[in-house]
Amino acid sequence: MMSIAQTYLEDAKAFEDTYEDNHWTRVEPYFAADAEYLPGDGRTIQGREAISSHFNESVDGLDRRFDSRILEHFGEPSVNGNQTSIPWELTLKKDGAPNLVLKGTGNATFEGNLISRLEDVFDDGVVASLQEWMGKHAQMLA
């Protein structure tokens, strides 16, 4: 059986593979049937199918509107009991605009070898910089 850190990294890889080919059911086996996802905007997405659907809608609504997307994870996930987390940085590029850089930490709670709760926590100032970028450049994403 894989460690929860390995499972979390595999889920992250499955997300990136799915970003390329749009087969979002690929990420579902990593989540418990009743898993919840907190995307960092105050909402809670409940259930593995709803989570994969949200991932699709989210990248279609933001990431795919940019010319390029670079996601970096920094080091191995830290593990504390049944929880693991990893800091990340997402750089979105659009010709004619400054890069939009989003930073945060992904925190996953496991039940056995399945993610029961996934939460994205943005670094301080990220939401404000996103809002500022959108206020100046959102028309470029139409």
C-alpha positions as a printed NumPy array, in Angstrom:
array([[  0.   ,   0.   ,   0.   ],
       [  1.262,   3.478,  -0.868],
       [  1.832,   6.081,   1.795],
       [ -0.641,   8.958,   1.919],
       [  2.13 ,  11.265,   0.675],
       [  2.636,   9.048,  -2.385],
       [ -1.108,   8.889,  -2.993],
       [ -1.375,  12.668,  -2.735],
       [  1.443,  13.128,  -5.262],
       [ -0.189,  10.609,  -7.604],
       [ -3.482,  12.481,  -7.347],
       [ -1.654,  15.726,  -8.212],
       [ -0.067,  14.012, -11.24 ],
       [ -3.456,  12.635, -12.299],
       [ -4.848,  16.178, -12.108],
       [ -2.072,  17.484, -14.361],
       [ -2.497,  14.602, -16.831],
       [ -6.226,  15.278, -16.858],
       [ -5.623,  18.984, -17.449],
       [ -3.991,  17.909, -20.711],
       [ -6.616,  15.423, -21.945],
       [ -9.783,  16.494, -20.056],
       [-10.672,  12.999, -18.725],
       [-11.646,  14.173, -15.25 ],
       [-12.869,  10.797, -14.004],
       [ -9.141,   9.92 , -13.735],
       [ -8.92 ,  11.804, -10.402],
       [-12.013,  10.216,  -8.861],
       [-10.354,   6.983,  -7.6  ],
       [ -8.19 ,   9.067,  -5.246],
       [-11.228,  10.403,  -3.364],
       [-13.671,   8.783,  -0.954],
       [-17.243,   8.688,  -2.299],
       [-18.321,  11.383,   0.184],
       [-15.1  ,  13.411,   0.055],
       [-15.225,  17.172,   0.323],
       [-13.145,  19.803,  -1.42 ],
       [-12.673,  23.335,  -0.153],
       [-11.247,  25.327,  -3.081],
       [-10.324,  28.373,  -1.001],
       [-13.254,  30.55 ,  -2.024],
       [-15.593,  29.732,   0.867],
       [-17.406,  26.897,  -0.895],
       [-17.429,  23.181,  -0.101],
       [-17.783,  20.7  ,  -2.951],
       [-19.197,  17.375,  -1.724],
       [-18.679,  13.968,  -3.37 ],
       [-16.013,  12.586,  -5.71 ],
       [-18.02 ,  13.135,  -8.913],
       [-18.848,  16.716,  -7.907],
       [-15.171,  17.304,  -7.133],
       [-13.993,  16.085, -10.54 ],
       [-16.71 ,  18.174, -12.202],
       [-15.613,  21.227, -10.2  ],
       [-11.983,  20.705, -11.231],
       [-13.095,  20.708, -14.878],
       [-15.213,  23.85 , -14.478],
       [-12.471,  25.587, -12.525],
       [ -9.705,  25.058, -15.076],
       [-12.076,  25.919, -17.934],
       [-13.08 ,  29.101, -16.125],
       [ -9.561,  30.31 , -15.334],
       [ -6.489,  28.29 , -16.299],
       [ -7.469,  27.482, -19.896],
       [ -8.155,  31.153, -20.626],
       [ -4.442,  31.884, -20.304],
       [ -1.759,  31.189, -22.898],
       [  0.218,  28.958, -20.556],
       [  0.097,  27.445, -17.097],
       [  2.994,  26.295, -14.932],
       [  2.353,  24.461, -11.663],
       [  5.156,  23.767,  -9.244],
       [  5.098,  21.726,  -6.044],
       [  7.828,  22.431,  -3.565],
       [  9.379,  19.313,  -2.089],
       [  7.774,  16.242,  -0.68 ],
       [  4.446,  16.5  ,   1.127],
       [  4.66 ,  16.845,   4.894],
       [  2.716,  14.214,   6.807],
       [  1.077,  14.452,  10.219],
       [ -1.018,  11.398,  11.067],
       [ -3.695,  11.049,   8.382],
       [ -3.023,  14.499,   6.934],
       [ -0.547,  15.605,   4.302],
       [  0.17 ,  18.976,   2.77 ],
       [  2.329,  20.469,   0.065],
       [  2.965,  24.077,  -0.917],
       [  2.416,  24.973,  -4.562],
       [  2.753,  27.874,  -6.958],
       [  0.711,  28.349, -10.119],
       [  1.895,  30.809, -12.755],
       [ -0.612,  31.789, -15.434],
       [  0.691,  33.687, -18.46 ],
       [ -1.215,  35.82 , -20.951],
       [  0.5  ,  37.779, -23.711],
       [  0.241,  41.505, -23.03 ],
       [ -0.311,  41.144, -19.285],
       [  1.928,  40.494, -16.295],
       [  2.065,  36.914, -15.05 ],
       [ -0.59 ,  35.965, -12.534],
       [  1.108,  34.039,  -9.727],
       [ -1.036,  32.155,  -7.22 ],
       [  0.565,  30.481,  -4.19 ],
       [ -0.855,  28.283,  -1.529],
       [ -0.856,  24.934,   0.199],
       [ -2.896,  21.87 ,  -0.601],
       [ -3.981,  20.001,   2.509],
       [ -5.392,  16.494,   2.223],
       [ -6.98 ,  14.396,   4.962],
       [ -7.154,  10.657,   4.346],
       [ -9.429,   7.856,   5.432],
       [ -7.359,   4.79 ,   4.689],
       [ -5.764,   5.414,   1.304],
       [ -8.482,   7.765,  -0.014],
       [ -8.721,  11.53 ,   0.303],
       [-11.714,  12.424,   2.471],
       [-11.056,  16.172,   2.521],
       [ -8.957,  18.371,   0.253],
       [ -8.448,  22.034,   1.011],
       [ -6.551,  24.692,  -0.904],
       [ -5.301,  27.486,   1.334],
       [ -3.99 ,  30.554,  -0.469],
       [ -0.984,  32.451,   0.867],
       [ -1.618,  35.895,   2.355],
       [ -2.261,  38.497,  -0.319],
       [ -3.034,  36.033,  -3.126],
       [ -6.765,  36.746,  -3.281],
       [ -6.121,  40.504,  -3.373],
       [ -3.527,  40.133,  -6.152],
       [ -5.931,  37.921,  -8.136],
       [ -8.681,  40.508,  -7.781],
       [ -6.287,  43.3  ,  -8.796],
       [ -5.078,  41.348, -11.845],
       [ -8.659,  40.589, -12.888],
       [ -9.673,  44.217, -12.425],
       [ -6.967,  45.299, -14.864],
       [ -6.797,  42.405, -17.344],
       [ -9.934,  40.224, -17.2  ],
       [-11.107,  41.51 , -20.588],
       [ -8.093,  39.725, -22.135],
       [ -9.459,  36.358, -20.99 ],
       [-12.776,  36.571, -22.842]])
